[in-house]
Short mmCIF file of C-alpha atoms in Angstrom, two decimals:
data_model
loop_
_atom_site.label_atom_id
_atom_site.label_comp_id
_atom_site.label_asym_id
_atom_site.label_seq_id
_atom_site.Cartn_x
_atom_site.Cartn_y
_atom_site.Cartn_z
CA ALA A 1 0.00 -0.05 0.02
CA ALA A 2 1.14 3.55 -0.75
CA TYR A 3 1.94 5.90 2.16
CA PRO A 4 -0.65 8.61 2.67
CA ARG A 5 0.39 11.99 1.06
CA SER A 6 -0.45 13.90 4.19
CA GLY A 7 1.33 11.44 6.48
CA PHE A 8 0.18 9.27 9.32
CA LEU A 9 -1.62 10.14 12.51
CA TRP A 10 1.64 10.92 14.29
CA ASP A 11 2.64 13.25 11.41
CA GLY A 12 -0.64 15.15 12.06
CA ALA A 13 0.13 15.25 15.78
CA ALA A 14 3.58 16.57 15.15
CA ARG A 15 2.17 19.44 13.00
CA ALA A 16 -0.41 20.23 15.70
CA GLY A 17 2.18 20.32 18.49
CA VAL A 18 0.82 17.12 20.10
CA SER A 19 3.45 14.89 21.72
CA TYR A 20 3.47 11.26 20.68
CA ARG A 21 5.21 7.91 21.34
CA VAL A 22 4.97 4.88 19.10
CA TYR A 23 5.27 1.21 20.28
CA GLY A 24 5.84 -1.31 17.44
CA GLU A 25 4.31 0.40 14.40
CA PHE A 26 6.60 0.83 11.46
CA THR A 27 9.61 -0.71 13.17
CA GLU A 28 12.24 -2.90 11.63
CA PHE A 29 11.64 -6.71 12.00
CA GLY A 30 13.73 -8.40 14.66
CA MET A 31 15.73 -5.32 15.50
CA VAL A 32 16.79 -4.66 19.11
CA PRO A 33 16.66 -1.84 19.97
CA SER A 34 13.64 -1.09 17.84
CA ARG A 35 13.99 1.55 15.14
CA GLY A 36 11.45 3.35 13.08
CA THR A 37 11.36 2.86 9.32
CA ILE A 38 10.25 6.32 8.39
CA PRO A 39 11.86 9.72 9.42
CA SER A 40 8.84 11.07 11.41
CA LEU A 41 9.38 8.20 13.93
CA ASN A 42 12.99 9.14 14.77
CA GLY A 43 13.15 9.80 18.43
CA HIS A 44 9.55 8.75 18.96
CA VAL A 45 9.83 4.92 18.96
CA ALA A 46 10.23 2.96 22.25
CA PRO A 47 13.53 1.25 21.70
CA GLY A 48 12.77 -1.73 23.93
CA PHE A 49 9.34 -2.49 22.49
CA ARG A 50 9.55 -5.26 19.93
CA GLY A 51 7.60 -4.79 16.75
CA TYR A 52 6.14 -7.55 14.56
CA ASP A 53 7.73 -10.79 15.71
CA LEU A 54 5.38 -13.64 16.66
CA THR A 55 8.04 -15.38 18.70
CA VAL A 56 7.91 -12.48 21.19
CA PRO A 57 4.94 -12.71 23.62
CA ASP A 58 2.75 -9.68 23.95
CA GLN A 59 3.40 -9.84 27.71
CA THR A 60 7.00 -8.90 27.01
CA ARG A 61 5.75 -5.98 24.86
CA ILE A 62 3.40 -4.69 27.57
CA ASP A 63 6.08 -5.06 30.23
CA GLU A 64 8.23 -2.65 28.20
CA TRP A 65 5.28 -0.28 27.63
CA LEU A 66 4.59 -0.42 31.36
CA LYS A 67 8.11 0.38 32.31
CA GLU A 68 8.05 3.59 30.11
CA PHE A 69 4.53 4.47 31.33
CA ARG A 70 5.69 4.39 35.00
CA GLU A 71 8.64 6.62 34.11
CA PHE A 72 6.38 9.14 32.22
CA GLU A 73 3.86 9.14 35.21
CA GLN A 74 6.56 9.78 37.68
CA GLN A 75 7.96 12.62 35.66
CA GLY A 76 4.54 13.99 34.60
CA THR A 77 5.51 13.79 30.89
CA LEU A 78 3.16 11.25 29.45
CA PRO A 79 2.90 11.82 25.69
CA GLN A 80 -0.58 13.00 24.51
CA LEU A 81 -0.75 10.24 21.85
CA MET A 82 0.46 6.76 22.40
CA ILE A 83 0.20 4.15 19.65
CA VAL A 84 0.74 0.59 20.93
CA TRP A 85 0.72 -2.40 18.61
CA LEU A 86 0.09 -5.87 20.13
CA PRO A 87 0.42 -8.12 17.07
CA ARG A 88 0.23 -11.60 18.48
CA ASP A 89 -3.35 -12.23 17.77
CA HIS A 90 -2.27 -12.75 14.10
CA THR A 91 -1.32 -16.21 15.32
CA ALA A 92 1.12 -18.67 13.74
CA GLY A 93 -1.67 -20.98 12.54
CA THR A 94 -0.96 -24.43 13.90
CA ARG A 95 2.77 -24.29 13.25
CA PRO A 96 4.31 -27.10 15.45
CA GLY A 97 6.22 -25.83 18.43
CA SER A 98 4.50 -22.30 18.28
CA PRO A 99 1.82 -21.41 20.71
CA THR A 100 -1.67 -22.48 19.77
CA PRO A 101 -4.04 -19.89 18.24
CA GLN A 102 -5.96 -19.88 21.51
CA ALA A 103 -2.83 -19.22 23.47
CA MET A 104 -1.72 -16.30 21.23
CA VAL A 105 -5.09 -14.65 21.38
CA ALA A 106 -5.21 -15.03 25.17
CA ASP A 107 -1.70 -13.52 25.41
CA ASN A 108 -2.96 -10.59 23.30
CA ASP A 109 -6.19 -10.16 25.34
CA LEU A 110 -4.25 -10.21 28.65
CA ALA A 111 -1.65 -7.69 27.41
CA LEU A 112 -4.51 -5.22 26.42
CA GLY A 113 -6.22 -5.81 29.70
CA ARG A 114 -2.90 -4.98 31.64
CA LEU A 115 -2.62 -1.74 29.65
CA VAL A 116 -6.17 -0.70 30.57
CA GLU A 117 -5.62 -1.73 34.20
CA THR A 118 -2.41 0.34 34.33
CA VAL A 119 -3.98 3.50 33.01
CA SER A 120 -7.06 3.10 35.09
CA HIS A 121 -5.02 3.08 38.30
CA SER A 122 -2.72 5.91 37.24
CA ARG A 123 -2.83 9.75 37.72
CA TYR A 124 -4.06 9.96 34.10
CA ALA A 125 -7.21 7.85 34.60
CA GLY A 126 -9.51 10.77 34.56
CA ASP A 127 -8.36 12.38 31.29
CA THR A 128 -7.29 9.44 29.06
CA VAL A 129 -9.26 7.40 26.59
CA ILE A 130 -8.08 4.10 25.28
CA VAL A 131 -9.16 3.08 21.72
CA ALA A 132 -8.54 -0.48 20.71
CA THR A 133 -9.35 -2.16 17.39
CA GLU A 134 -8.08 -5.00 15.28
CA ASP A 135 -6.47 -4.55 11.95
CA ASP A 136 -7.41 -6.42 8.79
CA ALA A 137 -11.10 -5.81 8.93
CA GLN A 138 -11.46 -7.55 5.56
CA ASN A 139 -9.32 -10.61 6.55
CA GLY A 140 -12.34 -12.95 6.73
CA PRO A 141 -16.11 -12.66 6.80
CA ASP A 142 -18.38 -13.33 9.81
CA HIS A 143 -22.01 -14.19 9.61
CA VAL A 144 -22.96 -10.66 8.49
CA ASP A 145 -20.32 -8.98 6.35
CA ALA A 146 -16.68 -9.34 5.32
CA HIS A 147 -15.75 -5.81 6.48
CA ARG A 148 -16.83 -5.93 10.15
CA THR A 149 -14.40 -5.64 12.97
CA ILE A 150 -14.66 -4.61 16.60
CA ALA A 151 -13.54 -1.50 18.59
CA VAL A 152 -13.38 -1.26 22.33
CA LEU A 153 -13.06 2.00 24.26
CA ALA A 154 -12.22 2.63 27.86
CA GLY A 155 -12.02 5.78 29.96
CA ALA A 156 -13.74 8.00 32.41
CA PHE A 157 -15.86 9.67 29.66
CA VAL A 158 -16.77 6.39 27.89
CA ARG A 159 -20.30 5.00 28.43
CA ARG A 160 -20.27 1.86 30.57
CA GLY A 161 -21.89 -1.34 29.56
CA THR A 162 -22.87 -0.03 26.19
CA VAL A 163 -22.70 -1.55 22.79
CA ASP A 164 -23.04 1.16 20.07
CA HIS A 165 -24.56 -0.19 16.98
CA THR A 166 -23.98 2.91 14.86
CA LEU A 167 -22.33 2.16 11.44
CA TYR A 168 -18.82 3.54 11.93
CA SER A 169 -15.65 2.80 10.00
CA THR A 170 -11.91 2.64 10.96
CA VAL A 171 -11.64 6.21 9.89
CA SER A 172 -14.26 7.03 12.49
CA LEU A 173 -11.78 6.00 15.09
CA LEU A 174 -9.09 8.22 13.46
CA ARG A 175 -11.50 11.18 13.44
CA THR A 176 -12.40 10.63 17.11
CA ILE A 177 -8.74 10.65 18.14
CA GLU A 178 -8.12 13.82 16.06
CA LEU A 179 -11.02 15.69 17.68
CA ILE A 180 -9.95 14.71 21.27
CA LEU A 181 -6.32 15.84 20.64
CA GLY A 182 -7.01 18.83 18.46
CA ILE A 183 -5.36 17.27 15.38
CA PRO A 184 -6.72 18.64 11.93
CA PRO A 185 -7.97 15.99 9.59
CA LEU A 186 -5.36 14.30 7.45
CA THR A 187 -7.68 13.92 4.38
CA GLN A 188 -11.20 14.47 3.11
CA PHE A 189 -12.08 10.96 4.36
CA ASP A 190 -11.40 11.48 8.07
CA ALA A 191 -12.77 15.11 7.77
CA ALA A 192 -16.14 13.54 6.67
CA ALA A 193 -16.05 10.48 9.01
CA GLN A 194 -18.69 10.13 11.68
CA PRO A 195 -16.98 10.40 15.13
CA LEU A 196 -17.82 7.78 17.82
CA LEU A 197 -20.10 10.15 19.57
CA GLY A 198 -22.37 7.46 20.82
CA ALA A 199 -19.54 5.92 22.83
CA PHE A 200 -19.09 8.96 25.15
CA THR A 201 -20.86 10.85 27.93
CA ASP A 202 -20.34 14.34 29.32
CA ARG A 203 -20.64 12.92 32.89
CA PRO A 204 -17.36 11.15 33.71
CA ALA A 205 -17.38 8.21 36.12
CA PRO A 206 -14.47 6.76 38.10
CA PHE A 207 -12.40 4.62 35.68
CA THR A 208 -10.95 1.46 37.33
CA TYR A 209 -10.37 -1.88 35.79
CA THR A 210 -8.54 -5.07 36.78
CA ALA A 211 -7.26 -7.38 34.03
CA SER A 212 -8.74 -10.86 34.03
CA THR A 213 -6.47 -13.92 34.25
CA PRO A 214 -7.11 -16.05 31.10
CA ARG A 215 -8.40 -19.52 31.66
CA GLN A 216 -6.51 -20.50 28.57
CA SER A 217 -2.80 -21.29 28.94
CA LEU A 218 -0.48 -18.82 27.33
CA VAL A 219 2.16 -21.44 26.66
CA ALA A 220 0.16 -24.22 25.09
CA LEU A 221 1.96 -25.40 21.95
CA ASN A 222 0.74 -26.69 18.63
CA ALA A 223 1.44 -30.44 18.20
CA PRO A 224 2.96 -31.80 15.04
CA THR A 225 -0.39 -33.56 14.40
CA ALA A 226 -2.43 -30.47 14.66
CA PRO A 227 -4.82 -29.73 11.76
CA GLY A 228 -2.97 -27.72 9.21
CA ALA A 229 0.42 -28.24 10.82
CA ALA A 230 2.31 -28.93 7.64
CA GLU A 231 0.64 -26.08 5.83
CA SER A 232 1.42 -23.71 8.69
CA LEU A 233 5.16 -24.54 8.38
CA ARG A 234 5.05 -22.97 4.95
CA LEU A 235 3.33 -19.70 5.98
CA PRO A 236 5.45 -16.58 5.56
CA LEU A 237 5.21 -15.35 9.11
CA ASN A 238 8.27 -13.09 9.18
CA GLU A 239 6.43 -10.18 7.64
CA VAL A 240 3.08 -8.80 8.70
CA ASP A 241 0.07 -9.72 6.58
CA GLU A 242 2.01 -11.82 4.06
CA VAL A 243 -0.03 -14.89 4.87
CA PRO A 244 -2.93 -15.50 2.43
CA PRO A 245 -6.04 -14.77 4.48
CA ALA A 246 -8.13 -17.65 3.13
CA VAL A 247 -5.41 -20.08 3.94
CA LEU A 248 -4.92 -18.98 7.55
CA ASN A 249 -8.70 -18.64 8.04
CA ARG A 250 -9.15 -22.27 6.99
CA ILE A 251 -6.31 -23.49 9.24
CA LEU A 252 -7.73 -21.54 12.21
CA TRP A 253 -11.18 -22.86 11.64
CA ARG A 254 -10.11 -26.44 11.66
CA ALA A 255 -7.94 -25.97 14.75
CA ILE A 256 -10.82 -24.48 16.74
CA LYS A 257 -13.95 -25.97 15.15
CA GLY A 258 -12.64 -29.34 14.14
CA ASP A 259 -14.75 -31.10 11.51
CA VAL A 260 -17.55 -28.53 11.63
CA PRO A 261 -17.92 -27.25 8.09
CA MET A 262 -16.58 -23.81 7.49
CA PRO A 263 -19.40 -21.39 6.55
CA VAL A 264 -19.62 -19.90 3.17
CA ALA A 265 -18.82 -16.19 2.95
CA PRO A 266 -22.06 -14.07 2.79
CA ALA A 267 -20.92 -12.43 -0.50
CA THR A 268 -20.57 -15.87 -2.08
CA ARG A 269 -24.16 -16.79 -1.03
CA ARG A 270 -25.45 -13.64 -2.72
#
């Protein structure tokens, strides 16, 4: 994909005088310390935070984020925008010796939970919003549409116990962040996007959260006899999103659902 002409969200932040810190996005694979791959990330990348490398647990990543967060909190210098990438829910399919898909997703969930827990018990709990979503919204259909994905928000000004069914897009998340931080739109598309207004309230409530311990083991490994094991060994896992989605979807379905037939994509049925 081509880089956007007006830059990325952090470029907009820089132009607006908004401080930012990036954890994992656009960093070189396997490099320690981590280094950004574009000039606007120079000096803004957490060097100890590992980018895309599925052999590294997300717990290791969140440990590094937590270390920096505590330092920022102690000094009162928390960046206004923090972008944190937790990539392990991509999974390694059923590659023998790698953690199972269930273990990798549980690792990812716990890492996000620890991030929310940390912020909610910090001095910044009252004026911070956490916006989490998955990438690859088109990486496989569900029972409704091939473009659906989830977004989870947390913070003192976020409505509790609410599921907002408004039709938003990923660009809606971008627009919401821009409005909160005073960053002008990057393009005509985020300028016209519907912000996530239904997710917020003007009456803040105490924001506290404790991460749940997964019932699923984080270290369970794929067996050599797992469904799709041989095929998973051939997957190009060293680069993000190089795995053919249909192949990985089929492997994951068999690993989790067994012999249950994989549903036909809704678009195919039409």
